PDB file of C-alpha atoms in Angstrom:
ATOM      1  CA  ARG A   1     118.641 107.875 110.147  1.00 92.00           C
ATOM      2  CA  VAL A   2     121.141 109.051 107.562  1.00 91.00           C
ATOM      3  CA  GLY A   3     124.456 108.743 109.376  1.00 86.00           C
ATOM      4  CA  LYS A   4     123.700 110.435 112.705  1.00 85.00           C
ATOM      5  CA  THR A   5     120.845 112.567 111.325  1.00 87.00           C
ATOM      6  CA  ARG A   6     117.381 111.477 112.345  1.00 89.00           C
ATOM      7  CA  VAL A   7     114.841 111.622 109.523  1.00 90.00           C
ATOM      8  CA  ARG A   8     111.181 112.125 110.413  1.00 84.00           C
ATOM      9  CA  ASP A   9     109.604 112.891 107.017  1.00 77.00           C
ATOM     10  CA  GLY A  10     110.266 113.363 103.316  1.00 71.00           C
ATOM     11  CA  LEU A  11     111.590 116.878 103.713  1.00 73.00           C
ATOM     12  CA  GLY A  12     114.004 115.684 106.414  1.00 81.00           C
ATOM     13  CA  TRP A  13     115.268 113.045 103.986  1.00 81.00           C
ATOM     14  CA  GLN A  14     115.879 115.707 101.339  1.00 76.00           C
ATOM     15  CA  LEU A  15     117.723 117.917 103.828  1.00 83.00           C
ATOM     16  CA  ALA A  16     119.890 114.991 104.937  1.00 87.00           C
ATOM     17  CA  LEU A  17     121.117 114.693 101.335  1.00 84.00           C
ATOM     18  CA  VAL A  18     122.193 118.338 100.987  1.00 83.00           C
ATOM     19  CA  ASP A  19     125.859 118.575  99.891  1.00 86.00           C
ATOM     20  CA  ARG A  20     126.043 114.820  99.262  1.00 88.00           C
ATOM     21  CA  LYS A  21     127.636 113.681  95.984  1.00 89.00           C
ATOM     22  CA  PRO A  22     126.790 110.941  93.465  1.00 89.00           C
ATOM     23  CA  GLY A  23     128.842 107.845  94.247  1.00 92.00           C
ATOM     24  CA  GLU A  24     128.967 108.613  97.985  1.00 93.00           C
ATOM     25  CA  VAL A  25     127.981 105.688 100.209  1.00 93.00           C
ATOM     26  CA  LEU A  26     125.618 106.446 103.072  1.00 92.00           C
ATOM     27  CA  ARG A  27     124.768 104.307 106.068  1.00 93.00           C
ATOM     28  CA  VAL A  28     120.983 104.437 106.476  1.00 94.00           C
ATOM     29  CA  GLY A  29     119.146 103.156 109.538  1.00 94.00           C
ATOM     30  CA  LEU A  30     115.521 102.056 109.161  1.00 92.00           C
ATOM     31  CA  ARG A  31     112.914 100.969 111.663  1.00 90.00           C
ATOM     32  CA  ARG A  32     110.332  98.599 110.244  1.00 88.00           C
ATOM     33  CA  GLY A  33     107.816  97.779 112.950  1.00 90.00           C
ATOM     34  CA  ALA A  34     109.938  96.603 115.896  1.00 92.00           C
ATOM     35  CA  GLU A  35     112.918  95.697 113.684  1.00 95.00           C
ATOM     36  CA  ASP A  36     115.952  97.973 113.217  1.00 93.00           C
ATOM     37  CA  ILE A  37     117.724  97.607 109.869  1.00 94.00           C
ATOM     38  CA  THR A  38     121.001  99.172 108.704  1.00 94.00           C
ATOM     39  CA  VAL A  39     121.921  99.348 105.027  1.00 94.00           C
ATOM     40  CA  ASP A  40     124.668 101.011 102.992  1.00 94.00           C
ATOM     41  CA  VAL A  41     123.376 102.792  99.891  1.00 92.00           C
ATOM     42  CA  GLU A  42     125.314 104.418  97.044  1.00 93.00           C
ATOM     43  CA  LEU A  43     123.914 107.716  95.811  1.00 91.00           C
ATOM     44  CA  GLY A  44     123.099 108.097  92.139  1.00 87.00           C
ATOM     45  CA  GLU A  45     122.400 111.303  90.259  1.00 81.00           C
ATOM     46  CA  LEU A  46     118.800 112.406  89.759  1.00 79.00           C
ATOM     47  CA  GLY A  47     118.377 114.270  86.500  1.00 86.00           C
ATOM     48  CA  LEU A  48     116.298 117.382  86.036  1.00 95.00           C
ATOM     49  CA  ALA A  49     112.716 116.653  84.984  1.00 96.00           C
ATOM     50  CA  GLU A  50     112.149 117.833  81.425  1.00 96.00           C
ATOM     51  CA  PRO A  51     109.432 120.406  80.664  1.00 97.00           C
ATOM     52  CA  VAL A  52     106.516 119.946  78.278  1.00 97.00           C
ATOM     53  CA  PRO A  53     106.029 122.042  75.110  1.00 96.00           C
ATOM     54  CA  GLU A  54     104.310 125.396  75.605  1.00 94.00           C
ATOM     55  CA  GLU A  55     102.336 125.291  72.365  1.00 94.00           C
ATOM     56  CA  GLY A  56      98.559 125.256  72.817  1.00 93.00           C
ATOM     57  CA  MET A  57      98.630 126.533  76.403  1.00 96.00           C
ATOM     58  CA  THR A  58      96.633 129.288  78.053  1.00 97.00           C
ATOM     59  CA  GLN A  59      96.936 130.709  81.542  1.00 96.00           C
ATOM     60  CA  GLY A  60      95.023 129.222  84.466  1.00 97.00           C
ATOM     61  CA  LEU A  61      94.191 125.816  85.952  1.00 98.00           C
ATOM     62  CA  ARG A  62      91.269 123.480  85.460  1.00 98.00           C
ATOM     63  CA  PHE A  63      89.370 122.466  88.570  1.00 98.00           C
ATOM     64  CA  GLU A  64      86.854 119.824  89.531  1.00 98.00           C
ATOM     65  CA  ALA A  65      84.658 120.279  92.616  1.00 98.00           C
ATOM     66  CA  PHE A  66      83.199 117.444  94.696  1.00 98.00           C
ATOM     67  CA  THR A  67      80.937 117.227  97.728  1.00 97.00           C
ATOM     68  CA  GLY A  68      81.245 114.732 100.558  1.00 96.00           C
ATOM     69  CA  GLU A  69      82.206 114.291 104.186  1.00 96.00           C
ATOM     70  CA  TRP A  70      85.754 112.991 104.565  1.00 97.00           C
ATOM     71  CA  ASP A  71      88.456 112.679 107.229  1.00 97.00           C
ATOM     72  CA  LYS A  72      91.159 112.512 104.561  1.00 97.00           C
ATOM     73  CA  LEU A  73      91.442 113.145 100.838  1.00 98.00           C
ATOM     74  CA  PRO A  74      89.265 110.742  98.848  1.00 97.00           C
ATOM     75  CA  ASP A  75      90.149 109.124  95.529  1.00 97.00           C
ATOM     76  CA  PHE A  76      88.634 111.776  93.285  1.00 97.00           C
ATOM     77  CA  ASP A  77      88.895 109.412  90.296  1.00 97.00           C
ATOM     78  CA  THR A  78      86.035 107.385  91.796  1.00 97.00           C
ATOM     79  CA  LEU A  79      83.782 110.430  92.311  1.00 98.00           C
ATOM     80  CA  THR A  80      81.648 112.519  89.959  1.00 98.00           C
ATOM     81  CA  PRO A  81      82.356 116.251  90.074  1.00 98.00           C
ATOM     82  CA  VAL A  82      79.432 118.548  90.863  1.00 98.00           C
ATOM     83  CA  GLU A  83      81.109 121.431  89.041  1.00 97.00           C
ATOM     84  CA  THR A  84      84.069 121.990  86.716  1.00 97.00           C
ATOM     85  CA  GLY A  85      85.724 125.157  85.521  1.00 97.00           C
ATOM     86  CA  SER A  86      88.938 127.158  85.449  1.00 97.00           C
ATOM     87  CA  ALA A  87      90.730 129.236  88.075  1.00 97.00           C
ATOM     88  CA  ASP A  88      93.639 131.675  88.037  1.00 97.00           C
ATOM     89  CA  THR A  89      95.285 129.972  91.027  1.00 97.00           C
ATOM     90  CA  PRO A  90      94.553 127.019  93.337  1.00 98.00           C
ATOM     91  CA  SER A  91      92.411 128.356  96.174  1.00 97.00           C
ATOM     92  CA  GLU A  92      89.719 127.180  98.551  1.00 96.00           C
ATOM     93  CA  ALA A  93      87.503 129.885  96.997  1.00 94.00           C
ATOM     94  CA  ALA A  94      87.305 128.213  93.552  1.00 96.00           C
ATOM     95  CA  PHE A  95      84.140 126.472  94.784  1.00 96.00           C
ATOM     96  CA  ALA A  96      82.181 126.235  98.003  1.00 89.00           C
ATOM     97  CA  THR A  97      79.002 124.612  99.262  1.00 94.00           C
ATOM     98  CA  ASP A  98      76.222 126.745 100.720  1.00 92.00           C
ATOM     99  CA  ASP A  99      77.645 126.433 104.241  1.00 92.00           C
ATOM    100  CA  GLY A 100      81.308 126.361 103.118  1.00 90.00           C
ATOM    101  CA  GLU A 101      81.862 122.820 104.417  1.00 95.00           C
ATOM    102  CA  ASN A 102      82.192 119.246 103.163  1.00 97.00           C
ATOM    103  CA  TYR A 103      83.667 119.777  99.719  1.00 97.00           C
ATOM    104  CA  GLY A 104      86.810 118.915  97.798  1.00 98.00           C
ATOM    105  CA  LEU A 105      88.770 120.343  94.863  1.00 98.00           C
ATOM    106  CA  ARG A 106      91.222 118.998  92.326  1.00 98.00           C
ATOM    107  CA  PHE A 107      93.269 121.447  90.252  1.00 98.00           C
ATOM    108  CA  THR A 108      95.199 120.251  87.188  1.00 98.00           C
ATOM    109  CA  GLY A 109      97.458 122.034  84.743  1.00 98.00           C
ATOM    110  CA  PHE A 110     101.076 123.115  84.485  1.00 98.00           C
ATOM    111  CA  VAL A 111     103.437 125.272  86.534  1.00 98.00           C
ATOM    112  CA  LYS A 112     106.217 127.282  84.884  1.00 98.00           C
ATOM    113  CA  VAL A 113     109.581 127.507  86.626  1.00 98.00           C
ATOM    114  CA  PRO A 114     112.036 130.161  85.383  1.00 96.00           C
ATOM    115  CA  ARG A 115     115.397 128.383  85.804  1.00 96.00           C
ATOM    116  CA  ASP A 116     116.917 124.911  86.030  1.00 96.00           C
ATOM    117  CA  GLY A 117     117.411 123.682  89.580  1.00 93.00           C
ATOM    118  CA  LEU A 118     115.947 122.396  92.824  1.00 91.00           C
ATOM    119  CA  TYR A 119     112.501 123.754  93.712  1.00 95.00           C
ATOM    120  CA  THR A 120     110.620 123.467  96.990  1.00 94.00           C
ATOM    121  CA  PHE A 121     106.821 123.463  96.810  1.00 97.00           C
ATOM    122  CA  HIS A 122     104.626 124.203  99.849  1.00 97.00           C
ATOM    123  CA  THR A 123     100.950 123.846 100.636  1.00 98.00           C
ATOM    124  CA  ALA A 124      99.320 125.592 103.578  1.00 98.00           C
ATOM    125  CA  SER A 125      95.857 124.165 104.061  1.00 97.00           C
ATOM    126  CA  ASP A 126      92.877 123.661 106.369  1.00 96.00           C
ATOM    127  CA  ASP A 127      91.901 120.825 106.009  1.00 96.00           C
ATOM    128  CA  GLY A 128      94.015 118.432 103.924  1.00 97.00           C
ATOM    129  CA  SER A 129      95.924 118.919 100.670  1.00 98.00           C
ATOM    130  CA  ARG A 130      98.403 117.188  98.399  1.00 98.00           C
ATOM    131  CA  LEU A 131     100.600 118.460  95.575  1.00 98.00           C
ATOM    132  CA  TYR A 132     101.990 116.434  92.669  1.00 98.00           C
ATOM    133  CA  VAL A 133     104.527 117.548  90.050  1.00 98.00           C
ATOM    134  CA  GLY A 134     105.007 115.355  87.012  1.00 96.00           C
ATOM    135  CA  GLY A 135     102.776 112.735  88.611  1.00 94.00           C
ATOM    136  CA  GLN A 136     105.034 112.453  91.671  1.00 95.00           C
ATOM    137  CA  LEU A 137     103.625 113.224  95.121  1.00 97.00           C
ATOM    138  CA  LEU A 138     105.790 116.016  96.522  1.00 95.00           C
ATOM    139  CA  VAL A 139     103.696 117.453  99.352  1.00 96.00           C
ATOM    140  CA  ASP A 140     101.462 115.319 101.595  1.00 96.00           C
ATOM    141  CA  ASN A 141      99.489 117.640 103.873  1.00 97.00           C
ATOM    142  CA  ASP A 142      96.462 115.372 104.232  1.00 97.00           C
ATOM    143  CA  GLY A 143      94.086 114.910 107.160  1.00 97.00           C
ATOM    144  CA  LEU A 144      91.862 116.971 109.429  1.00 96.00           C
ATOM    145  CA  HIS A 145      93.780 119.926 110.847  1.00 96.00           C
ATOM    146  CA  SER A 146      93.968 123.687 111.138  1.00 95.00           C
ATOM    147  CA  VAL A 147      96.316 125.539 108.777  1.00 96.00           C
ATOM    148  CA  TRP A 148      99.454 123.403 108.440  1.00 95.00           C
ATOM    149  CA  ARG A 149     102.307 123.982 106.015  1.00 95.00           C
ATOM    150  CA  ARG A 150     104.143 121.057 104.428  1.00 95.00           C
ATOM    151  CA  ALA A 151     106.797 121.009 101.704  1.00 93.00           C
ATOM    152  CA  GLY A 152     108.570 118.804  99.181  1.00 91.00           C
ATOM    153  CA  MET A 153     111.309 119.194  96.568  1.00 90.00           C
ATOM    154  CA  ALA A 154     111.816 118.466  92.874  1.00 94.00           C
ATOM    155  CA  ARG A 155     114.671 119.055  90.403  1.00 94.00           C
ATOM    156  CA  LEU A 156     113.204 120.720  87.319  1.00 97.00           C
ATOM    157  CA  GLN A 157     114.373 122.180  84.051  1.00 97.00           C
ATOM    158  CA  ALA A 158     113.096 125.663  83.218  1.00 98.00           C
ATOM    159  CA  GLY A 159     109.655 125.542  81.598  1.00 98.00           C
ATOM    160  CA  LEU A 160     106.240 123.975  82.136  1.00 98.00           C
ATOM    161  CA  HIS A 161     105.692 120.923  84.335  1.00 98.00           C
ATOM    162  CA  PRO A 162     102.441 119.051  85.047  1.00 98.00           C
ATOM    163  CA  ILE A 163     100.971 119.930  88.447  1.00 98.00           C
ATOM    164  CA  THR A 164      97.997 118.594  90.395  1.00 98.00           C
ATOM    165  CA  ILE A 165      96.739 119.999  93.706  1.00 98.00           C
ATOM    166  CA  THR A 166      94.007 118.289  95.717  1.00 98.00           C
ATOM    167  CA  PHE A 167      92.194 119.755  98.726  1.00 98.00           C
ATOM    168  CA  PHE A 168      89.268 119.029 100.997  1.00 97.00           C
ATOM    169  CA  GLU A 169      87.343 120.975 103.630  1.00 97.00           C
ATOM    170  CA  ARG A 170      85.388 119.159 106.347  1.00 94.00           C
ATOM    171  CA  GLY A 171      84.325 121.880 108.812  1.00 89.00           C
ATOM    172  CA  GLY A 172      85.383 125.129 110.433  1.00 91.00           C
ATOM    173  CA  ASP A 173      87.741 127.463 108.615  1.00 92.00           C
ATOM    174  CA  GLU A 174      88.993 126.665 105.119  1.00 95.00           C
ATOM    175  CA  LYS A 175      92.309 127.576 103.498  1.00 97.00           C
ATOM    176  CA  LEU A 176      94.473 126.546 100.541  1.00 98.00           C
ATOM    177  CA  GLU A 177      97.659 128.377  99.557  1.00 98.00           C
ATOM    178  CA  VAL A 178     100.377 127.016  97.274  1.00 98.00           C
ATOM    179  CA  SER A 179     103.869 128.512  97.181  1.00 98.00           C
ATOM    180  CA  PHE A 180     107.323 127.690  95.856  1.00 97.00           C
ATOM    181  CA  GLU A 181     110.963 128.716  96.003  1.00 96.00           C
ATOM    182  CA  GLY A 182     113.977 127.900  93.893  1.00 94.00           C
ATOM    183  CA  PRO A 183     117.070 129.259  92.129  1.00 93.00           C
ATOM    184  CA  GLU A 184     116.972 133.054  92.556  1.00 90.00           C
ATOM    185  CA  VAL A 185     113.286 132.739  93.520  1.00 93.00           C
ATOM    186  CA  GLY A 186     112.488 133.489  97.158  1.00 93.00           C
ATOM    187  CA  ARG A 187     109.541 131.712  98.753  1.00 94.00           C
ATOM    188  CA  GLN A 188     106.328 133.202  97.451  1.00 97.00           C
ATOM    189  CA  THR A 189     102.759 132.298  96.658  1.00 97.00           C
ATOM    190  CA  ILE A 190     102.889 130.951  93.117  1.00 98.00           C
ATOM    191  CA  PRO A 191     101.630 133.830  90.938  1.00 97.00           C
ATOM    192  CA  LYS A 192      98.831 133.321  88.467  1.00 97.00           C
ATOM    193  CA  GLU A 193     101.265 134.039  85.621  1.00 97.00           C
ATOM    194  CA  ALA A 194     103.033 130.733  86.425  1.00 98.00           C
ATOM    195  CA  PHE A 195      99.955 128.500  85.957  1.00 98.00           C
ATOM    196  CA  PHE A 196      98.898 127.149  82.573  1.00 98.00           C
ATOM    197  CA  MET A 197      96.410 124.695  81.107  1.00 97.00           C
ATOM    198  CA  ARG A 198      95.769 123.335  77.659  1.00 95.00           C
ATOM    199  CA  ALA A 199      93.555 125.646  75.668  1.00 88.00           C
ATOM    200  CA  PRO A 200      90.152 124.141  74.839  1.00 78.00           C
ATOM    201  CA  ASP A 201      89.534 122.968  71.304  1.00 68.00           C
ATOM    202  CA  PRO A 202      87.791 125.569  69.115  1.00 63.00           C
TER     203      PRO A 202
END
């Protein structure tokens, strides 16, 4: 809990901090196993993540495709991709097996945000997905499930920021959609014009 507000997930934690100020002291209640813990924490100020230079970029994302049967996202670093390439946007359709089941995707590149401020990123996926910005896990939508939407927030300066999206499909329907919202930007599927990757060497 934050004060009297019950927190169930990362997004709930972010919402509990809305309108709070640096230097404010919060009473936070934690449950660790069967133990209840209460602590007082002083809020600091989280700076805006700085963008990367735009030189040498081209539009799109790189993807790696993997095959396997998983109940949750695997560690793709330990696997050998069966196909690599580029895609305009992160989608379940970037690659598929013959029967459309038992495969995974990892998209890497950069996302461009138009203004400084707090951005909320969403994934809607069937089965599991995760989204990282600047190496930080923002959205954890992992596991076997029908289309679920999960979200997470990051404070970003205008410009390009590293993004990674991972996804797997076990069986049944498959879906991956990535969206965002932020200052003067209503929630929308991230357009292809916002995704970039480093141009290949000549």
